[in-house]
XYZ file of C-alpha atoms in Angstrom:
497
model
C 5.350 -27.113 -36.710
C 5.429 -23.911 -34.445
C 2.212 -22.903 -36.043
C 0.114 -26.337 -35.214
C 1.884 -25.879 -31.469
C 0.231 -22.629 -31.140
C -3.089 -24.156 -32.910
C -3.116 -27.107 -30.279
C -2.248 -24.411 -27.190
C -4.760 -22.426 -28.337
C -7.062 -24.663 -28.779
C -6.429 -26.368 -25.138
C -7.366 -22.689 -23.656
C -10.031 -21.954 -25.214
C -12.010 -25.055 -24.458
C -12.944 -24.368 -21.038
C -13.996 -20.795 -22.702
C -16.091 -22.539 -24.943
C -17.708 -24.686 -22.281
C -18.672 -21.923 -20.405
C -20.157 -19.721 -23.455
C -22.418 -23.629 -23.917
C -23.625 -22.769 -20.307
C -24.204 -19.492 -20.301
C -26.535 -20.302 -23.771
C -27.797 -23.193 -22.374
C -28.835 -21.286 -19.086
C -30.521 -18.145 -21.338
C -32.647 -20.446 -22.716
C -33.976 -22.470 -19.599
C -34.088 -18.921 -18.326
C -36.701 -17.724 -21.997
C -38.444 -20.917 -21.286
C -40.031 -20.674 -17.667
C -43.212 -19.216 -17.349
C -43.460 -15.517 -17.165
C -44.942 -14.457 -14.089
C -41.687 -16.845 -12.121
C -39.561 -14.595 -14.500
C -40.217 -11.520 -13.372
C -40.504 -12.503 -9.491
C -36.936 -13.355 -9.914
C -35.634 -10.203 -12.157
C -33.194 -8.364 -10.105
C -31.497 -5.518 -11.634
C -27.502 -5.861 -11.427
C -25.462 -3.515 -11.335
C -21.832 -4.065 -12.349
C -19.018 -3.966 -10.040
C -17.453 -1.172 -12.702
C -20.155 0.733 -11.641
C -19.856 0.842 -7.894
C -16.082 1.410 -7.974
C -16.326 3.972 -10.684
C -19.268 5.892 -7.850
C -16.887 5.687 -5.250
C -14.502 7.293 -6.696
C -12.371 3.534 -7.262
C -11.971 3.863 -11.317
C -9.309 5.581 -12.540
C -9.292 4.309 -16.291
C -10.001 0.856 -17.785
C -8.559 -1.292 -20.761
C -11.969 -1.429 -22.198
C -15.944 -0.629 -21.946
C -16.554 -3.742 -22.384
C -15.642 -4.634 -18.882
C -18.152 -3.023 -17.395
C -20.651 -5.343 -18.703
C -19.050 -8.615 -18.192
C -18.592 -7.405 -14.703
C -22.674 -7.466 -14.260
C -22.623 -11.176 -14.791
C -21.628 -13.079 -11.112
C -18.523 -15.388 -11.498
C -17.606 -13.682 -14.901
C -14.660 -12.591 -13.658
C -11.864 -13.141 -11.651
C -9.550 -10.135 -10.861
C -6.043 -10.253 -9.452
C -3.954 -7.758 -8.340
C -0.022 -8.185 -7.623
C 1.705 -7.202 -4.091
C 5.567 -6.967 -4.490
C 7.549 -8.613 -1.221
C 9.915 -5.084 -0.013
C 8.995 -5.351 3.087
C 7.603 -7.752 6.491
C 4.259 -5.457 6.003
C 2.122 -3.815 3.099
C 1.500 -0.498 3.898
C -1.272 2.057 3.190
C -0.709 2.538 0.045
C -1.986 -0.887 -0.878
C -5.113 -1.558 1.270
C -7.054 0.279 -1.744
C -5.727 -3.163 -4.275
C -7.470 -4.711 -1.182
C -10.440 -2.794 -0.931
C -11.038 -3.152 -4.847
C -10.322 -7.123 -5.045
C -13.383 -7.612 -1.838
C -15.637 -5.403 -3.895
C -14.977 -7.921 -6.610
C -16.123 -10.699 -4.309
C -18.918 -8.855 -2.925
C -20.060 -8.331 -6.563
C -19.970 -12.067 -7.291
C -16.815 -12.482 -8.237
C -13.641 -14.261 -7.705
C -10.361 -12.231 -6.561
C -6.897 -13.293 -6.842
C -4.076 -11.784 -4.795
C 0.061 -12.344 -6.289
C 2.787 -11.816 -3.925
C 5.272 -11.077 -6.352
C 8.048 -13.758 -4.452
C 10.223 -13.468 -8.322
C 9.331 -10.109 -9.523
C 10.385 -8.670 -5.673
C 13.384 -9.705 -6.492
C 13.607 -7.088 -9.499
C 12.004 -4.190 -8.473
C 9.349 -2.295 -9.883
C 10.372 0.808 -11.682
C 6.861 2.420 -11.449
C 6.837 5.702 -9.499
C 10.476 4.923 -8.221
C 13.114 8.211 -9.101
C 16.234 5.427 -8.431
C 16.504 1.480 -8.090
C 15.475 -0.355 -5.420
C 17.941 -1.713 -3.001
C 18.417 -5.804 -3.726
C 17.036 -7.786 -1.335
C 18.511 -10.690 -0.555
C 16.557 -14.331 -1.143
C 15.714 -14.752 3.102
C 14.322 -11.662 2.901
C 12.193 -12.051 -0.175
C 10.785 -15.300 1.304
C 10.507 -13.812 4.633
C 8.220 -10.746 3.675
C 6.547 -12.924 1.047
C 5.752 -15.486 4.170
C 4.691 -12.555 5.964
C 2.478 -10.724 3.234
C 0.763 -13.518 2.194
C -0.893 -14.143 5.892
C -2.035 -10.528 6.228
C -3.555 -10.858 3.401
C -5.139 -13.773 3.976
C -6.550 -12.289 7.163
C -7.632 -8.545 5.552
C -9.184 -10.280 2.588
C -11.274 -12.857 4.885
C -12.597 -9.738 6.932
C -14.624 -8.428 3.283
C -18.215 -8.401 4.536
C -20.953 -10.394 3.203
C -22.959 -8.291 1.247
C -26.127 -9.301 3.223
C -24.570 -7.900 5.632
C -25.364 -4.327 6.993
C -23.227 -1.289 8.133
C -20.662 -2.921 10.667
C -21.858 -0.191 13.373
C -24.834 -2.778 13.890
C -27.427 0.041 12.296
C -30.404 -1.700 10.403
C -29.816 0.498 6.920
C -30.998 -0.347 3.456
C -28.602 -2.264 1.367
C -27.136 -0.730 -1.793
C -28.919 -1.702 -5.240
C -26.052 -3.628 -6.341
C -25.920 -5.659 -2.894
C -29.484 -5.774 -2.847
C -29.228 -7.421 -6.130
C -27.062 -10.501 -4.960
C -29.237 -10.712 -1.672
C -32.901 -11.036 -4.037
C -31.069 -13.474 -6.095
C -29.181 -15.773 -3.600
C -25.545 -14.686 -5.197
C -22.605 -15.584 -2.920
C -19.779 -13.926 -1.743
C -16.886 -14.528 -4.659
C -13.846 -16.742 -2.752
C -10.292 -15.479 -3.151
C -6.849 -17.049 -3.194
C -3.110 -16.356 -2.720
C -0.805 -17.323 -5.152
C 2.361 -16.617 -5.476
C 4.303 -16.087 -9.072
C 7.436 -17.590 -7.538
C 5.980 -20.964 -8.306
C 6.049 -20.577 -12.239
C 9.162 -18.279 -12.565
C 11.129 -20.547 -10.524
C 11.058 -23.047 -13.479
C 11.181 -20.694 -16.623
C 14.851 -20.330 -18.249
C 16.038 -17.341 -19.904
C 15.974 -18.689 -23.088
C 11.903 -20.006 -22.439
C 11.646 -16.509 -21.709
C 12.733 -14.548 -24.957
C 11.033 -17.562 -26.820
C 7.740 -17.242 -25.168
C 7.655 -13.322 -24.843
C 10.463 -11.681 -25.645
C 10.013 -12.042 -29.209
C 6.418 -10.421 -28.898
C 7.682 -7.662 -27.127
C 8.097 -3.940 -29.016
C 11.272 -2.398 -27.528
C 9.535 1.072 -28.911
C 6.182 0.118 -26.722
C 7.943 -0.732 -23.730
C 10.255 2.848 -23.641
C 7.042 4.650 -24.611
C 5.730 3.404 -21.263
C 5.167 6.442 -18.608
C 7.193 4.571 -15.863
C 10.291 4.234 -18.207
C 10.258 7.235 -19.774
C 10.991 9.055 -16.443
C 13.439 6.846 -16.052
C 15.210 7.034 -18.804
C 15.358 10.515 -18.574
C 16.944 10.678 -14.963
C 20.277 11.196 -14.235
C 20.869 7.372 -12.981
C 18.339 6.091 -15.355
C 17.317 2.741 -15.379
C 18.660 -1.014 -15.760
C 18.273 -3.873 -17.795
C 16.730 -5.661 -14.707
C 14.183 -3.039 -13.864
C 13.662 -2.789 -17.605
C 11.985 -6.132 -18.046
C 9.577 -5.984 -15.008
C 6.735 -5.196 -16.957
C 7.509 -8.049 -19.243
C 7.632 -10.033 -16.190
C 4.445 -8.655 -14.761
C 3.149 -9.124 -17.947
C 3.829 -12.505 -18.071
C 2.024 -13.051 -14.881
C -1.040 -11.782 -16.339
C -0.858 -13.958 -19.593
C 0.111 -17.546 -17.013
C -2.736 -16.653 -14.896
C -4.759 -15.954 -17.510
C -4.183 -18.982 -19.645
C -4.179 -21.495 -16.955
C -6.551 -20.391 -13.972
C -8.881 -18.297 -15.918
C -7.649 -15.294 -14.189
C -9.166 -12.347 -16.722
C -8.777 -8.872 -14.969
C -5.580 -6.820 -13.802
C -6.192 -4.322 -11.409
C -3.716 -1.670 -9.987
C -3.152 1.881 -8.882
C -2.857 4.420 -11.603
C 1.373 3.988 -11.817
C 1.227 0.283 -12.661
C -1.235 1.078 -16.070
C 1.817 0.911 -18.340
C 2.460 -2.713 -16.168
C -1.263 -3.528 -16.808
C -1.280 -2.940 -21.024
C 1.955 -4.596 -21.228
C 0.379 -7.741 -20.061
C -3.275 -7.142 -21.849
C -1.433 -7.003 -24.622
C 0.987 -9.800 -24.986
C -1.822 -12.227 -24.512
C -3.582 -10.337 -27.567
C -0.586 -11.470 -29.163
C 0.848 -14.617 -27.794
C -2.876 -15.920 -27.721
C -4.761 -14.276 -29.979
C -7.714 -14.135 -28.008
C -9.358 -10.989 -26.731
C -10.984 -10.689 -23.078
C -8.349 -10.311 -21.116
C -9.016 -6.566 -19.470
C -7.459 -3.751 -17.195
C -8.529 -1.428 -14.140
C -6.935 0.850 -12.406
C -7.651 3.100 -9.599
C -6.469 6.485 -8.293
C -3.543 6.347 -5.703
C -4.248 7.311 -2.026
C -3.671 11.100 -1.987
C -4.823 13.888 0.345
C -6.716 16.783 -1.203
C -3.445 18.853 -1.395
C -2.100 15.957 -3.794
C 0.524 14.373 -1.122
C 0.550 10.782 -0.576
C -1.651 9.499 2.342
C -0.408 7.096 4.435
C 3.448 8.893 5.409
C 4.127 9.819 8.430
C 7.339 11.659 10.068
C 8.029 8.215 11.480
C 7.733 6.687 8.107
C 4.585 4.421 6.783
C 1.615 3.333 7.872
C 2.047 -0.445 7.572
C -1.218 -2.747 8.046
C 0.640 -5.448 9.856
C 0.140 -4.655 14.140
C 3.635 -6.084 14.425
C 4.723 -2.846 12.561
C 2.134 -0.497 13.632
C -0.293 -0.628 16.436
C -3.875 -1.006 15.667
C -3.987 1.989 18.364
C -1.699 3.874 16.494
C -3.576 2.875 12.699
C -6.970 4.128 14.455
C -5.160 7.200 15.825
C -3.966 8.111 12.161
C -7.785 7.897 10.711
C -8.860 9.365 13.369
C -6.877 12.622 12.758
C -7.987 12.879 8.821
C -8.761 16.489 7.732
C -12.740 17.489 7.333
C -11.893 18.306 3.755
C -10.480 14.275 3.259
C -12.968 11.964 5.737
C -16.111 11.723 3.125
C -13.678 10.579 0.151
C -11.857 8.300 2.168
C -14.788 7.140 3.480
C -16.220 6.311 0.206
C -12.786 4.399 -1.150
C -11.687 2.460 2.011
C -15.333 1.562 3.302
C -17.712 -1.168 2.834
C -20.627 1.258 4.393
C -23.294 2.450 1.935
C -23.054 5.789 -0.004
C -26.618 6.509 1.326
C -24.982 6.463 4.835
C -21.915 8.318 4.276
C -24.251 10.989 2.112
C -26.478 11.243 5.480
C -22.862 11.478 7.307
C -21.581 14.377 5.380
C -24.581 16.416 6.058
C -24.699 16.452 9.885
C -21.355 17.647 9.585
C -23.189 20.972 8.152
C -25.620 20.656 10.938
C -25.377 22.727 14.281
C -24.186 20.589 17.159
C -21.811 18.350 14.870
C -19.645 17.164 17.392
C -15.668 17.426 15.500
C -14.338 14.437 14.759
C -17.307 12.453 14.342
C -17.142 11.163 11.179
C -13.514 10.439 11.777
C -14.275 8.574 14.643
C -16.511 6.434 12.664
C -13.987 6.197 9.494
C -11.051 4.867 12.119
C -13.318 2.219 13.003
C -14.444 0.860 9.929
C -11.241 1.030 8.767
C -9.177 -0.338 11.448
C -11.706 -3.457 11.981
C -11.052 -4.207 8.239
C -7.174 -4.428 8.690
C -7.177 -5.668 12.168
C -10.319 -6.943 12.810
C -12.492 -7.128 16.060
C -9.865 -7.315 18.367
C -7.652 -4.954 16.885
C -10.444 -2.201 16.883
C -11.647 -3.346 20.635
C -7.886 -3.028 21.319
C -7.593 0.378 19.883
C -10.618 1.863 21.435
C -9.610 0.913 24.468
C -6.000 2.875 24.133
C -8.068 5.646 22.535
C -10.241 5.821 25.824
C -7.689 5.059 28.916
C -5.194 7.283 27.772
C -7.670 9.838 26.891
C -6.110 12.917 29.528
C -9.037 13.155 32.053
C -10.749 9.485 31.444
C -11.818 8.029 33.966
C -11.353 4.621 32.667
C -8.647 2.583 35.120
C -5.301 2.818 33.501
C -3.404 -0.893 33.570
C 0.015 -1.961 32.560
C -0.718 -3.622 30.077
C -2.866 -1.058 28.223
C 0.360 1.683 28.653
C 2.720 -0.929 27.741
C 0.396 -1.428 24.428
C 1.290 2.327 23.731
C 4.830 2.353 24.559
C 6.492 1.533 21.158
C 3.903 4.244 19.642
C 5.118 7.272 22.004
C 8.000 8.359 23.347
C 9.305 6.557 26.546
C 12.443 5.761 28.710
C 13.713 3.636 31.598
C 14.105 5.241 35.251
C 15.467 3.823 38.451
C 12.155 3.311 40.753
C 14.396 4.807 43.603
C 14.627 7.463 41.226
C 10.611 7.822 40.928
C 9.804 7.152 44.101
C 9.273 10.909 45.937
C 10.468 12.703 43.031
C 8.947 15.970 42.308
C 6.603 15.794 39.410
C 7.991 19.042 37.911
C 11.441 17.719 37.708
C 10.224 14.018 36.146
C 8.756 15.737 33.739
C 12.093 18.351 32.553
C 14.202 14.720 33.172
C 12.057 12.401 31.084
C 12.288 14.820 28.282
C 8.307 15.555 28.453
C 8.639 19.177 28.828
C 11.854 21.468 28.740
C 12.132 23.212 31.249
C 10.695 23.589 35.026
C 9.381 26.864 33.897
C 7.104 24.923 31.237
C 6.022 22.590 33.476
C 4.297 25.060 36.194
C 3.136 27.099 33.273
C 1.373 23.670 31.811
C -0.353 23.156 35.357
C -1.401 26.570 36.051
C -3.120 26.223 32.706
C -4.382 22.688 34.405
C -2.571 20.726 30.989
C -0.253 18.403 32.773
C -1.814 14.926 33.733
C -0.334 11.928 35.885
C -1.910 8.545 34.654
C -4.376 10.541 33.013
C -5.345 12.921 36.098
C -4.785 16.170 35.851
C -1.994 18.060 38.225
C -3.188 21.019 40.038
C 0.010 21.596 42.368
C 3.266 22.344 41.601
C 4.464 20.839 44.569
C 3.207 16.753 43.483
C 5.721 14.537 44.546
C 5.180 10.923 42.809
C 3.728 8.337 45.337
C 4.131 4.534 45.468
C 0.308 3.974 44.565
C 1.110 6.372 41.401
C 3.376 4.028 40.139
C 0.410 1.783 37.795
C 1.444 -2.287 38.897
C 4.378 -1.077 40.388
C 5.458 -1.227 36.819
C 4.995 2.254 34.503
C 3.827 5.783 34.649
C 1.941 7.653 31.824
C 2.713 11.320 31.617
C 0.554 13.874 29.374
C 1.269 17.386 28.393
C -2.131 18.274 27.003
C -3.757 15.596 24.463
C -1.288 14.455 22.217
C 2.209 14.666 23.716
C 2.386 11.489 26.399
C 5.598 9.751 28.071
C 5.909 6.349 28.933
C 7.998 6.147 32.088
C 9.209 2.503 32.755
C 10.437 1.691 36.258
C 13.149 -0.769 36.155
C-alpha cells in the first residue's frame, strides 16, 4: 500500500513537470517551423544567470553543472533562499541572498524568499561556536513581521534590466540583459513565504515518517557545520541537530508543491543545501532539484564585512540610519570597493572595469568610487529617499559646508554620534572651549586651543578661529541643538533642553 501511495504522490508531482516538458517541445517545434530569415531576426544569445554570478564573483560552488544550463532558459527556475527571524532587522551579512535572488529575476526568473518563522525557533548551527539564545514566540513573530516587509521593500527596488546604471548615465547594457531586452523577457516576480505555515501543522511523528527515516545519521555528522560542533567543548543539541533536516524539508515542500527548484545560500549553509537536494532524491525520486552557494561577505584580510565596534550593520533605517549605512560604504578600503562593487551592484562590469582604472589615473579624486558604491548600495536597501536622506547628512554636516544646517537634519544624526542634554542657560554665553572639555568632545582645554590653532574645531559646521568664542543665541540651530566637530569624523550633538 505504501508503495502505490508513493506511486500516486509521485505521480501528482510530476504532472505539472510533464506539462511543462509538452510545452517546451511543443514551443521548439513552432520555433523549427517559422521561416528562417524571422528566426534569426529574433536569435538572441542568452547567457545563464550561473554565468553572471559566477563573473561577479557570486558562485561559490553548485550542486550540479547542469544548472547552469537550465538557468539560460527564462522562467526555468525559481530560486529561494531562507532568512532565519533572530532579530527586528537582517543585517549585512544577508543583502548578498538578496542581491543573488534579484539577479535571478533580472535573468528571467522567479525568486522566492523564506522567513524561517519555525526553523528561528531552533537555531541554525552553521558558523555558530555555541547555541543560540531561545527566543521566545512574540519575538519570533515580531522579527518575522518585521523581516518579511524589508524584504518586500529591498526585493521590489531590483532594477529592470532595461534599465541603465542608476547614476542616470546612458551605458550599454550587459549581454545577458541585452538578451532579455532583444527578446521582450520580463523581470521574474518574487514572493514571501513563510515556512511557519506548513510546520505549524506537521507532528513529530509525520516528521520521522516523512523524513526521518530517509535521513543517514552518518551523512548528517559528516556535515562541516556539525562536525565543529561536535567537536567543541559545549557541543551541540538534539534541537540544533535536526535543523538541516528541517531546512531540508523546506526545500523538498517547496519543491514538491510550488515548483520551487533551486536553494541558494552563503558558503556555511552548503551542508543545509545537500541535505535538502538530497532527501528529495530520495523521498521523490526525481532529480532536478539543485544548489548554489555564494562566498560570504569578507574583507580582503578575511574578516567579516559588515561589524562594526557598535555591532552590525542592519538594513532596516529603524536600526541603522541610511546616513550611517552610506557612511559605512563610503569608508570601504581601495583594496575592497571594485569587489564589492561587483557583488552588491546592479551596475555593469564594463562600468565598474572603466571605474577601477581612473583610480590608476592622475587626478583620481580619493573616495570616488566609494562615493559611487555608497550610493548604489544604499538606494538598493533604502531606496530614493533613504539615499536623498543620506546625502544630505553626508553634505550639511560635512565640517566647512556651506549647506544651512536644520534641526531636523542634526537630529537625523543624533542616534548615529555621540550626544547629550545641556541646560540652554547652560549654553547660552558659555565659552566654546569649555562646551567642548564638558560635552566630552575633546579632553581637555589644552586640546581644544590646540584643535583651533590648527583651525580643526567647527561650530555648526564653521570653523573656530578664536579661542575666546562664547556661544550666541543665533548659534543655537531652531533654538533647539548644536553640532560640534573636532576635525571630520568626531561630531557632538548638543541638545538644549
Amino acid at each position: 500500500m505504501a508503495s502505490i501511495a508513493m506511486a500516486a504522490s509521485l505521480r501528482t508531482f510530476l504532472r505539472p513537470h510533464r506539462c511543462r516538458l509538452l510545452l517546451r517541445q511543443s514551443r521548439s517545434l513552432s520555433a523549427s517551423a517559422a521561416p528562417a530569415g524571422a528566426a534569426a531576426a529574433s536569435t538572441v544569445i542568452r547567457r545563464s544567470v550561473v554565468e553572471v554570478l559566477r563573473e561577479r564573483g557570486l558562485v561559490e560552488a553548485t550542486t550540479s553543472e547542469s544548472l547552469g544550463s537550465a538557468s539560460a532558459s527564462p522562467r526555468e527556475l525559481k530560486a529561494y533562499c531562507g532568512f532565519d527571524p533572530t532579530a527586528e532587522s537582517l543585517h549585512l551579512g544577508n543583502l548578498l541572498g538578496l542581491v543573488v535572488l534579484s539577479w535571478f529575476r533580472r535573468c528571467g526568473h522567479n525568486a522566492v524568499a523564506l522567513v524561517g518563522g519555525a526553523t528561528g525557533r531552533v537555531g541554525d548551527p552553521s558558523g555558530k561556536s555555541a547555541e543560540r539564545p531561545e527566543l521566545d514566540l512574540a519575538a519570533v513573530e515580531t522579527n518575522s513581521n518585521a523581516i518579511k516587509s524589508l524584504i518586500g521593500q529591498i526585493l521590489d527596488r531590483a532594477p529592470e534590466p532595461s534599465q541603465h546604471s542608476q547614476s542616470g548615465k546612458n551605458l550599454n547594457l550587459e549581454q545577458n540583459e541585452q538578451a532579455l531586452v532583444n527578446s521582450g523577457e520580463k523581470m521574474g516576480s518574487f514572493q514571501i513565504l513563510d515556512n511557519y505555515d506548513w510546520w505549524k501543522d506537521i507532528t513529530l511523528l509525520d516528521f520521522l515518517k516523512e523524513v526521518g527515516r530517509f535521513a543517514r545519521v552518518g551523512t548528517m555528522i559528516a556535515k562541516e557545520s556539525v562536525k565543529k560542533r561536535l567537536m567543541s567543548e559545549d557541543g551541540m543539541s538534539y534541537t540544533e541537530f535536526t535543523y538541516q533536516l528541517l531546512q531540508g524539508y523546506d526545500f523538498l515542500y517547496m519543491f514538491r508543491n510550488m515548483g520551487v527548484n533551486v536553494q541558494i545560500g552563503g558558503s556555511d549553509q552548503w551542508g543545509n543545501i545537500t541535505a535538502g537536494t538530497e532527501l528529495i532524491r530520495k523521498i521523490l525520486q526525481v532529480e532536478g532539484a539543485h544548489g548554489l552557494t555564494f562566498p560570504l561577505l569578507l574583507k580582503s584580510d578575511g574578516t567579516k564585512f559588515g561589524k562594526t565596534e557598535d555591532g552590525a550593520i542592519w538594513l532596516s533605517p529603524k536600526m541603522l540610519s541610511p546616513y550611517k549605512f552610506y557612511q559605512y560604504f563610503f569608508s570601504v578600503p581601495d583594496i575592497d570597493v571594485i569587489r564589492f562593487m561587483k557583488i552588491l551592484t546592479f551596475m555593469s562590469l564594463d562600468e565598474i572595469q572603466e571605474l577601477e582604472e581612473s583610480m590608476k589615473k592622475p587626478g583620481y579624486v580619493p573616495n570616488t568610487i566609494q562615493r559611487r558604491l555608497a550610493e548604489e548600495v544604499t538606494r538598493f536597501v533604502h531606496g530614493e529617499e533613504g539615499l536623498e536622506e543620506a546625502l544630505k547628512a553626508t553634505e550639511a554636516l560635512r565640517p566647512g559646508a556651506q549647506t544651512q544646517l536644520d534641526s531636523q537634519t542634526i537630529e537625523g544624526i543624533a542616534d548615529d554620534v555621540p550626544s547629550c542634554f545641556l541646560p540652554y542657560g547652560q549654553v547660552l554665553k558659555s565659552p566654546l572651549v569649555d562646551l567642548a572639555v564638558s560635552t566630552g568632545l575633546l579632553a581637555s582645554k589644552s586640546a581644544v586651543r590646540r584643535l583651533i590653532k590648527q583651525g580643526g574645531l567647527y561650530l555648526n559646521n564653521i570653523r573656530i578661529d578664536s579661542e575666546d568664542k562664547l556661544v550666541e543665541e543665533g548659534d543655537v540651530v531652531d533654538g533647539k541643538v548644536l553640532l560640534l566637530s573636532a576635525g571630520k569624523k568626531n561630531k557632538m550633538v548638543v541638545r538644549i533642553s
